[in-house]
CSV table of C-alpha atoms in Angstrom, one decimal:
chain,number,residue,atom,x,y,z
A,89,MET,CA,109.4,79.3,153.2
A,90,THR,CA,107.6,78.2,150.0
A,91,VAL,CA,109.6,76.0,147.6
A,92,ARG,CA,108.7,75.4,144.0
A,93,LEU,CA,109.5,71.7,143.8
A,94,ASP,CA,109.6,71.4,140.1
A,95,ALA,CA,111.9,74.3,139.6
A,96,GLN,CA,114.2,73.9,142.6
A,97,THR,CA,114.9,70.1,142.1
A,98,SER,CA,115.3,70.1,138.3
A,99,TYR,CA,118.5,68.9,136.6
A,100,ARG,CA,118.7,72.3,134.9
A,101,HIS,CA,118.6,74.1,138.3
A,102,ILE,CA,121.3,71.8,139.8
A,103,TRP,CA,123.5,72.4,136.7
A,104,ARG,CA,122.8,76.2,136.9
A,105,LEU,CA,124.3,76.2,140.4
A,106,SER,CA,127.1,73.8,139.6
A,107,TRP,CA,128.8,75.2,136.5
A,108,PRO,CA,130.0,78.6,137.9
A,109,VAL,CA,131.9,76.7,140.6
A,110,MET,CA,133.5,74.4,138.0
A,111,ILE,CA,134.6,77.5,135.9
A,112,SER,CA,136.1,79.3,138.9
A,113,ASN,CA,137.8,76.1,140.0
A,114,MET,CA,139.7,75.9,136.7
A,115,SER,CA,141.5,79.1,137.6
A,116,LEU,CA,143.0,77.7,140.9
A,117,PRO,CA,145.7,75.5,139.3
A,118,LEU,CA,146.8,78.4,137.1
A,119,VAL,CA,147.8,80.4,140.1
A,120,GLY,CA,150.1,77.7,141.4
A,121,ALA,CA,151.5,77.1,137.9
A,122,VAL,CA,152.3,80.8,137.5
A,123,ASP,CA,154.0,80.9,140.9
A,124,VAL,CA,156.3,78.0,139.8
A,125,ALA,CA,156.9,79.5,136.4
A,126,MET,CA,157.9,82.9,137.9
A,127,MET,CA,160.4,81.2,140.3
A,128,GLY,CA,161.5,78.8,137.5
A,129,HIS,CA,162.9,81.8,135.6
A,130,LEU,CA,165.2,82.7,138.5
A,131,PRO,CA,168.8,81.3,138.6
A,132,ASP,CA,168.5,79.0,141.7
A,133,PRO,CA,166.0,76.1,142.1
A,134,ALA,CA,165.9,77.0,145.8
A,135,PHE,CA,163.5,79.8,144.8
A,136,ILE,CA,160.9,77.2,143.7
A,137,GLY,CA,161.5,75.2,146.9
A,138,GLY,CA,161.1,78.2,149.1
A,139,VAL,CA,157.8,79.2,147.6
A,140,ALA,CA,156.6,75.6,147.7
A,141,LEU,CA,157.5,75.2,151.4
A,142,GLY,CA,156.0,78.6,152.3
A,143,GLY,CA,152.8,77.7,150.5
A,144,LEU,CA,152.7,74.4,152.4
A,145,VAL,CA,152.9,76.2,155.7
A,146,PHE,CA,150.3,78.8,154.7
A,147,ASN,CA,147.9,76.1,153.3
A,148,PHE,CA,148.2,74.1,156.6
A,149,LEU,CA,147.1,77.2,158.6
A,150,TYR,CA,144.3,77.9,156.1
A,151,LEU,CA,143.1,74.3,156.3
A,152,ALA,CA,142.9,74.5,160.0
A,153,PHE,CA,140.2,77.1,159.4
A,154,GLY,CA,138.5,75.1,156.6
A,155,PHE,CA,135.4,74.9,158.7
A,156,LEU,CA,134.7,78.5,158.0
A,157,ARG,CA,133.6,77.9,154.4
A,158,MET,CA,131.8,74.6,154.8
A,159,GLY,CA,130.2,75.4,158.2
A,160,THR,CA,129.0,78.8,157.0
A,161,THR,CA,127.5,77.2,153.9
A,162,GLY,CA,125.5,74.6,155.8
A,163,LEU,CA,124.2,76.9,158.5
A,164,THR,CA,123.4,79.6,156.0
A,165,ALA,CA,121.5,77.3,153.7
A,166,LEU,CA,119.4,76.0,156.7
A,167,ALA,CA,118.6,79.4,157.9
A,168,ALA,CA,117.8,80.7,154.4
A,169,GLY,CA,115.6,77.7,153.7
A,170,ALA,CA,113.6,78.5,156.9
A,171,GLY,CA,113.3,82.1,155.9
A,172,GLN,CA,115.4,83.3,158.8
A,173,MET,CA,117.5,86.1,157.3
A,174,ASN,CA,118.4,87.5,160.7
A,175,GLU,CA,120.2,84.2,161.4
A,176,VAL,CA,121.9,84.3,158.0
A,177,ALA,CA,123.3,87.7,159.1
A,178,GLY,CA,124.4,86.3,162.5
A,179,ILE,CA,126.1,83.3,160.9
A,180,PHE,CA,128.0,85.7,158.5
A,181,LEU,CA,129.1,88.0,161.3
A,182,ARG,CA,130.2,85.2,163.7
A,183,GLY,CA,132.2,83.7,160.9
A,184,GLN,CA,133.9,87.0,160.2
A,185,MET,CA,134.7,87.4,163.9
A,186,VAL,CA,136.4,84.0,163.9
A,187,ALA,CA,138.3,84.9,160.7
A,188,ALA,CA,139.5,88.2,162.1
A,189,VAL,CA,140.6,86.8,165.4
A,190,GLY,CA,142.3,83.7,163.8
A,191,GLY,CA,143.9,85.6,161.0
A,192,PHE,CA,145.4,88.5,163.0
A,193,GLY,CA,146.2,86.2,165.9
A,194,LEU,CA,148.4,84.1,163.7
A,195,ILE,CA,150.1,87.2,162.3
A,196,GLY,CA,151.0,87.9,166.0
A,197,CYS,CA,152.5,84.4,166.2
A,198,LEU,CA,154.7,84.8,163.1
A,199,PRO,CA,158.1,84.5,164.9
A,200,MET,CA,157.0,81.3,166.6
A,201,ILE,CA,155.6,79.9,163.4
A,202,LEU,CA,158.9,80.6,161.5
A,203,SER,CA,160.9,79.1,164.3
A,204,ALA,CA,158.8,75.9,164.4
A,205,THR,CA,158.8,75.4,160.7
A,206,GLY,CA,162.5,76.0,160.5
A,207,LEU,CA,163.0,73.1,162.9
A,208,MET,CA,160.4,70.8,161.3
A,209,LEU,CA,161.2,71.2,157.6
A,210,ASP,CA,164.2,69.4,156.2
A,211,ALA,CA,165.4,71.5,153.4
A,212,SER,CA,168.5,73.4,152.2
A,213,ALA,CA,169.4,76.7,154.0
A,214,ALA,CA,168.6,78.6,150.8
A,215,SER,CA,165.2,77.1,150.5
A,216,LEU,CA,164.4,77.7,154.1
A,217,GLU,CA,165.5,81.3,153.8
A,218,HIS,CA,163.2,81.8,150.8
A,219,MET,CA,160.4,80.0,152.7
A,220,GLN,CA,160.7,82.4,155.6
A,221,THR,CA,160.8,85.4,153.2
A,222,TYR,CA,157.7,84.2,151.4
A,223,PHE,CA,155.7,83.3,154.5
A,224,SER,CA,156.6,86.6,156.3
A,225,VAL,CA,154.8,88.5,153.5
A,226,ARG,CA,152.1,85.9,152.6
A,227,ILE,CA,150.7,85.7,156.2
A,228,TRP,CA,149.5,89.3,156.0
A,229,GLY,CA,146.8,88.1,153.5
A,230,LEU,CA,145.6,85.4,155.9
A,231,PRO,CA,142.8,87.5,157.5
A,232,ALA,CA,141.5,88.4,154.1
A,233,THR,CA,141.8,84.7,153.0
A,234,LEU,CA,139.7,83.6,155.9
A,235,ALA,CA,137.2,86.4,155.5
A,236,ASN,CA,136.8,85.5,151.9
A,237,ALA,CA,136.1,81.9,153.0
A,238,VAL,CA,133.2,83.1,155.1
A,239,MET,CA,132.0,85.3,152.3
A,240,LEU,CA,132.1,82.3,149.9
A,241,GLY,CA,130.3,80.2,152.5
A,242,SER,CA,127.5,82.7,152.8
A,243,LEU,CA,127.1,83.1,149.0
A,244,PHE,CA,127.1,79.3,148.5
A,245,GLY,CA,124.4,78.9,151.2
A,246,LEU,CA,122.3,81.6,149.5
A,247,GLN,CA,122.8,79.9,146.1
A,248,LYS,CA,124.6,83.0,144.7
A,249,MET,CA,127.0,80.8,142.7
A,250,ARG,CA,127.7,83.4,140.0
A,251,LEU,CA,128.9,85.9,142.7
A,252,CYS,CA,131.2,83.2,144.0
A,253,MET,CA,132.5,82.8,140.5
A,254,VAL,CA,133.1,86.5,140.2
A,255,GLN,CA,135.1,86.5,143.5
A,256,LEU,CA,137.2,83.5,142.7
A,257,LEU,CA,138.0,84.5,139.2
A,258,PHE,CA,138.8,88.1,140.2
A,259,VAL,CA,141.2,87.0,143.0
A,260,ASN,CA,142.9,84.4,140.9
A,261,MET,CA,143.3,86.4,137.7
A,262,LEU,CA,144.5,89.5,139.7
A,263,ASN,CA,147.0,87.2,141.5
A,264,ILE,CA,148.4,86.1,138.2
A,265,ALA,CA,148.6,89.6,136.8
A,266,LEU,CA,150.3,90.9,139.9
A,267,ASN,CA,152.7,88.0,139.8
A,268,LEU,CA,153.8,88.9,136.3
A,269,THR,CA,154.1,92.6,137.3
A,270,PHE,CA,156.0,92.2,140.6
A,271,VAL,CA,158.3,89.3,139.5
A,272,LEU,CA,159.0,90.0,135.8
A,273,GLY,CA,158.4,93.7,135.8
A,274,LEU,CA,159.8,94.8,139.2
A,275,SER,CA,162.2,91.9,139.9
A,276,TRP,CA,160.8,91.4,143.4
A,277,GLN,CA,161.5,87.6,143.3
A,278,VAL,CA,159.9,85.6,146.3
A,279,GLU,CA,158.5,88.8,147.9
A,280,GLY,CA,156.7,89.6,144.6
A,281,VAL,CA,155.0,86.2,144.5
A,282,ALA,CA,153.8,86.5,148.1
A,283,LEU,CA,152.7,90.1,147.8
A,284,ALA,CA,150.7,89.3,144.7
A,285,SER,CA,148.6,86.8,146.7
A,286,VAL,CA,148.2,89.2,149.6
A,287,CYS,CA,147.0,92.1,147.4
A,288,ALA,CA,144.7,89.8,145.4
A,289,GLU,CA,143.0,88.4,148.6
A,290,TRP,CA,142.4,91.9,150.1
A,291,ALA,CA,141.2,93.3,146.8
A,292,GLY,CA,138.8,90.4,146.4
A,293,LEU,CA,137.4,90.9,149.9
A,294,MET,CA,136.9,94.6,149.3
A,295,LEU,CA,135.2,93.9,145.9
A,296,MET,CA,132.8,91.4,147.4
A,297,ALA,CA,132.1,93.5,150.5
A,298,GLY,CA,131.2,96.4,148.2
A,299,ILE,CA,128.8,94.2,146.2
A,300,VAL,CA,127.2,92.1,148.9
A,301,LEU,CA,127.1,94.6,151.7
A,302,ARG,CA,126.1,97.7,149.8
A,303,PRO,CA,123.0,99.5,151.1
A,304,GLY,CA,119.7,97.8,150.1
A,305,GLN,CA,121.2,94.3,149.6
A,306,PRO,CA,119.4,91.5,151.5
A,307,LEU,CA,122.4,90.6,153.6
A,308,GLN,CA,123.1,94.2,154.5
A,309,ARG,CA,119.5,94.8,155.5
A,310,ALA,CA,119.6,91.6,157.7
A,311,ILE,CA,122.8,92.7,159.4
A,312,ALA,CA,121.3,96.1,160.1
A,313,LYS,CA,118.3,94.5,161.8
A,314,LEU,CA,120.2,91.9,163.7
A,315,PRO,CA,119.8,92.2,167.5
A,316,VAL,CA,123.2,92.2,169.3
A,317,TYR,CA,122.0,89.5,171.8
A,318,GLN,CA,121.4,87.1,168.8
A,319,LEU,CA,124.9,87.7,167.5
A,320,PHE,CA,126.4,86.6,170.8
A,321,SER,CA,123.9,83.8,171.5
A,322,THR,CA,125.7,81.0,173.5
A,323,ALA,CA,123.7,78.3,171.7
A,324,LYS,CA,124.6,79.6,168.2
A,325,TRP,CA,128.3,79.8,169.1
A,326,THR,CA,128.2,76.3,170.6
A,327,ALA,CA,126.7,74.9,167.4
A,328,MET,CA,129.3,76.7,165.3
A,329,LEU,CA,132.2,75.5,167.4
A,330,ALA,CA,131.0,71.9,167.4
A,331,ILE,CA,130.9,72.0,163.6
A,332,ALA,CA,134.4,73.6,163.6
A,333,ARG,CA,135.7,70.8,165.8
A,334,ASP,CA,134.3,68.0,163.5
A,335,LEU,CA,135.3,69.6,160.2
A,336,SER,CA,138.8,70.5,161.5
A,337,LEU,CA,139.4,66.8,162.5
A,338,ARG,CA,138.1,65.6,159.1
A,339,THR,CA,140.4,68.1,157.3
A,340,LEU,CA,143.4,67.0,159.3
A,341,LEU,CA,142.8,63.3,158.4
A,342,ILE,CA,142.4,64.1,154.7
A,343,TRP,CA,145.7,65.9,154.9
A,344,ALA,CA,147.2,62.9,156.8
A,345,VAL,CA,146.1,60.4,154.1
A,346,GLU,CA,148.0,62.3,151.4
A,347,ALA,CA,151.0,62.8,153.6
A,348,ILE,CA,151.2,59.1,154.4
A,349,LEU,CA,150.9,58.2,150.7
A,350,LEU,CA,153.7,60.5,149.8
A,351,ALA,CA,155.9,59.3,152.7
A,352,LYS,CA,155.3,55.7,151.6
A,353,ALA,CA,156.1,56.5,148.0
A,354,ALA,CA,159.3,58.3,149.1
A,355,THR,CA,160.6,55.0,150.6
A,356,LEU,CA,160.2,53.4,147.2
A,357,GLY,CA,162.4,55.9,145.4
A,358,ASP,CA,162.4,59.4,143.9
A,359,ALA,CA,160.7,58.3,140.7
A,360,GLU,CA,157.9,56.6,142.6
A,361,LEU,CA,157.4,59.7,144.7
A,362,ALA,CA,157.2,61.9,141.6
A,363,SER,CA,154.8,59.4,139.9
A,364,LEU,CA,152.5,59.4,143.0
A,365,GLN,CA,152.6,63.2,143.2
A,366,ILE,CA,151.4,63.3,139.5
A,367,MET,CA,148.5,61.0,140.4
A,368,LEU,CA,147.6,63.3,143.4
A,369,VAL,CA,147.7,66.3,141.1
A,370,LEU,CA,145.4,64.4,138.7
A,371,PHE,CA,143.1,63.7,141.7
A,372,GLY,CA,143.0,67.4,142.5
A,373,PHE,CA,141.9,68.2,138.9
A,374,ILE,CA,139.2,65.5,139.2
A,375,ALA,CA,138.0,67.1,142.5
A,376,PHE,CA,137.8,70.5,140.8
A,377,GLY,CA,135.6,69.0,138.1
A,378,LEU,CA,133.2,67.3,140.5
A,379,ASP,CA,133.1,69.9,143.3
A,380,GLY,CA,130.5,72.0,141.5
A,381,PHE,CA,127.8,69.4,142.0
A,382,ALA,CA,128.8,69.0,145.7
A,383,HIS,CA,128.5,72.8,146.3
A,384,ALA,CA,125.1,72.9,144.6
A,385,THR,CA,124.1,69.9,146.8
A,386,GLU,CA,125.2,71.8,149.9
A,387,ALA,CA,123.0,74.8,149.2
A,388,LEU,CA,120.0,72.8,148.1
A,389,THR,CA,120.1,70.3,151.0
A,390,GLY,CA,120.1,73.1,153.5
A,391,GLN,CA,117.3,74.9,151.7
A,392,PHE,CA,115.0,71.8,151.8
A,393,ILE,CA,115.8,70.9,155.3
A,394,GLY,CA,115.2,74.5,156.4
A,395,ALA,CA,111.9,74.6,154.5
A,396,ALA,CA,110.9,71.2,156.0
A,397,HIS,CA,110.5,69.6,152.6
A,398,PRO,CA,111.6,65.9,152.7
A,399,ALA,CA,110.3,65.2,149.2
A,400,GLY,CA,112.4,68.0,147.7
A,401,LEU,CA,115.4,66.8,149.7
A,402,ARG,CA,115.1,63.3,148.5
A,403,LEU,CA,114.8,64.5,144.8
A,404,ILE,CA,117.8,66.8,145.1
A,405,ILE,CA,120.0,64.2,146.6
A,406,TRP,CA,119.1,61.6,143.9
A,407,ARG,CA,119.3,63.9,141.0
A,408,SER,CA,122.6,65.6,142.0
A,409,CYS,CA,124.1,62.2,142.5
A,410,ILE,CA,123.0,61.1,139.0
A,411,LEU,CA,124.6,64.3,137.5
A,412,ALA,CA,127.8,63.8,139.5
A,413,GLY,CA,128.0,60.1,138.6
A,414,ALA,CA,127.5,60.9,134.9
A,415,ALA,CA,130.2,63.6,135.1
A,416,ALA,CA,132.6,61.0,136.8
A,417,ILE,CA,132.0,58.6,133.9
A,418,VAL,CA,132.7,61.4,131.4
A,419,ILE,CA,135.9,62.4,133.2
A,420,THR,CA,137.0,58.7,133.2
A,421,GLY,CA,136.4,58.5,129.5
A,422,PHE,CA,138.3,61.7,128.9
A,423,LEU,CA,141.3,60.5,130.9
A,424,TYR,CA,141.3,57.1,129.0
A,425,LEU,CA,141.1,58.7,125.6
A,426,CYS,CA,143.5,61.6,126.3
A,427,GLU,CA,146.2,59.7,128.2
A,428,PRO,CA,148.8,60.0,125.3
A,429,VAL,CA,148.3,63.8,125.4
A,430,LEU,CA,148.0,64.4,129.1
A,431,LEU,CA,150.9,62.4,130.4
A,432,PRO,CA,153.6,64.3,128.4
A,433,LEU,CA,152.1,67.5,129.7
A,434,LEU,CA,152.7,66.3,133.3
A,435,THR,CA,156.3,65.2,132.8
A,436,SER,CA,158.9,65.0,130.0
A,437,GLN,CA,161.1,62.4,131.7
A,438,ALA,CA,160.9,59.1,129.9
A,439,ALA,CA,161.3,56.8,132.9
A,440,LEU,CA,158.7,58.8,134.8
A,441,LEU,CA,156.3,58.7,131.8
A,442,GLN,CA,156.5,54.9,131.7
A,443,MET,CA,156.0,54.5,135.4
A,444,THR,CA,153.0,56.8,135.5
A,445,ALA,CA,151.5,55.1,132.4
A,446,GLU,CA,151.6,51.8,134.3
A,447,ILE,CA,149.5,53.1,137.1
A,448,TRP,CA,147.2,55.3,135.0
A,449,ILE,CA,144.4,52.8,135.5
A,450,TRP,CA,144.1,54.0,139.1
A,451,GLY,CA,143.6,57.5,137.8
A,452,LEU,CA,140.7,56.2,135.6
A,453,ALA,CA,139.2,54.7,138.8
A,454,MET,CA,139.4,57.9,140.8
A,455,PRO,CA,136.4,59.8,139.5
A,456,VAL,CA,134.0,56.9,139.9
A,457,ALA,CA,135.4,56.0,143.3
A,458,ALA,CA,135.3,59.6,144.6
A,459,PHE,CA,132.0,61.1,143.3
A,460,LEU,CA,129.8,59.6,145.9
A,461,ALA,CA,132.1,60.7,148.7
A,462,PHE,CA,132.1,64.3,147.3
A,463,GLN,CA,128.3,64.3,146.9
A,464,MET,CA,127.7,62.9,150.4
A,465,ASP,CA,130.0,65.6,151.8
A,466,GLY,CA,127.7,68.1,150.1
A,467,VAL,CA,124.6,66.6,151.6
A,468,TYR,CA,126.0,66.6,155.1
A,469,VAL,CA,127.6,70.0,154.9
A,470,GLY,CA,124.2,71.4,153.8
A,471,ALA,CA,122.5,69.5,156.7
A,472,ALA,CA,125.2,70.8,159.2
A,473,SER,CA,125.6,67.1,160.2
A,474,SER,CA,129.3,67.4,160.7
A,475,HIS,CA,129.5,64.5,163.2
A,476,HIS,CA,128.7,62.0,160.5
A,477,MET,CA,131.4,63.5,158.3
A,478,ARG,CA,133.9,63.2,161.2
A,479,ASN,CA,133.0,59.6,162.0
A,480,GLY,CA,133.0,58.6,158.3
A,481,MET,CA,136.5,60.1,157.9
A,482,ILE,CA,137.8,58.4,161.1
A,483,LEU,CA,136.5,55.0,159.8
A,484,ALA,CA,138.0,55.5,156.3
A,485,PHE,CA,141.3,56.8,157.7
A,486,GLY,CA,141.5,53.8,160.1
A,487,VAL,CA,141.0,51.3,157.3
A,488,PHE,CA,143.5,53.2,155.1
A,489,ALA,CA,146.1,53.4,157.8
A,490,ALA,CA,145.7,49.7,158.6
A,491,LEU,CA,146.0,48.5,155.0
A,492,VAL,CA,148.6,50.9,153.6
A,493,SER,CA,151.5,49.2,155.4
A,494,LEU,CA,150.3,45.8,154.2
A,495,PHE,CA,149.8,46.8,150.6
A,496,ASP,CA,153.0,49.0,150.1
A,497,ARG,CA,154.8,45.7,149.2
A,498,TYR,CA,152.9,46.0,145.9
A,499,HIS,CA,154.5,49.4,145.4
A,500,LEU,CA,152.4,52.2,143.8
A,501,ASP,CA,149.7,49.8,142.7
A,502,GLY,CA,149.2,48.8,146.4
A,503,LEU,CA,149.2,52.4,147.6
A,504,LEU,CA,146.7,53.6,145.1
A,505,SER,CA,144.4,50.6,145.5
A,506,VAL,CA,144.2,51.5,149.2
A,507,PHE,CA,143.5,55.1,148.4
A,508,ILE,CA,140.7,54.1,146.1
A,509,LEU,CA,139.2,51.9,148.8
A,510,TYR,CA,139.4,54.9,151.3
A,511,LEU,CA,137.4,57.0,148.9
A,512,ILE,CA,134.7,54.4,148.4
A,513,ILE,CA,134.4,53.8,152.2
A,514,ARG,CA,133.8,57.6,152.7
A,515,GLY,CA,131.0,57.6,150.2
A,516,ILE,CA,129.3,54.4,151.3
A,517,TYR,CA,129.5,55.2,155.1
A,518,LEU,CA,127.8,58.6,154.6
A,519,ALA,CA,125.2,57.2,152.2
A,520,SER,CA,124.2,54.6,154.8
A,521,PHE,CA,123.1,57.5,157.1
A,522,LEU,CA,120.9,59.3,154.5
A,523,PRO,CA,117.7,58.3,156.3
A,524,SER,CA,118.7,60.4,159.3
A,525,VAL,CA,119.3,63.4,157.0
A,526,LEU,CA,115.9,62.9,155.4
A,527,ARG,CA,114.3,62.9,158.8
A,528,LEU,CA,115.8,66.3,159.5
A,529,ALA,CA,113.5,67.7,156.8
A,530,THR,CA,110.3,66.5,158.4
A,531,PRO,CA,108.1,69.2,159.9
A,532,GLU,CA,108.4,67.8,163.4
A,533,GLN,CA,112.2,67.8,163.3
A,534,SER,CA,112.4,71.3,161.6
A,535,ARG,CA,110.5,73.1,164.3
């Protein structure tokens, strides 16, 4: 596949791929905020608790299949870079098969899931009842949620970022509109919040399938020409499942880091727990802001490795890191200047405001500490080198777990300092293996 080096590695091209992801990411927190607002207008706080717990269980199941989006992106970018559209189609269909089996299989396990979560979650009877009501409806959207993840992975890998933006904005805005209709208009309470998400996910899947798979589109043509034996190739399935194993372990450890932080903060007191949760919410917004560059890096890394173009790969890694680093500095400056405005938006409690202000400096450090980890994740996703991501996460988690119990004596400052170190280790570890990624783009390795 011929690559125009000047056009494909320019800062403008990287930005063109990044900004649609940033825009669509901005809509994600709005959905959660509307869910809370809808339940907040009901007479019992258990409604909010039930939706929060139900969302926690659903997100855990979704994260277990997080490899569908990232794995599909990397493999698709590599195949597209090599000009192998048949394999792009195969990757898409294999991912959709896993999404269907996993999604509908978990629906079949609904009674067991409800029984297990009821035993594991320590909450009031009312909150647990609302959780079960929410989850019993919400799980019917899981097959569509997983299928949408595969769709996004394919579109990212093909550098169709604006179509990704269309899908994400459509799903999230429809979710909000249906929330308002079902809860405020029809008084469906918890069921309405869950059903809004289910309808939005299925509608988003149908919309994108109609756009991407309509006759004459490149992916549709490739699917039509794909030999059945290639779809069920043992080697292709083995490669996909190896990536799934590595990325699932990585995701589990990321989840464990935040769970340990919250558990440690909870032992310090309710105010400390709430303050740490505010910092993690802040970190989520920072990640949304930097993710666009990481997604662009995924697609471009796979393209240049697939096209056997090490010079282009080297340029794209360097330039995307410069852009992400600059964005991290801008975000840090914004957080520093806007602290007096942002903090009151996050909480109105005076004691909590003061406590969070005292640890705000760690929030200022987060963008600079995290951007390299995010960018390196993008490189290794695009290279389909999931074993390095797994190993880096194991190392970072090991250091975090070893230090967090030593530093919790310093209260929230200690916990957040270890979290910052964990982010830095992730980035440095992966950066140290960049020569191995560059070798993947040499013609001898690409054959």
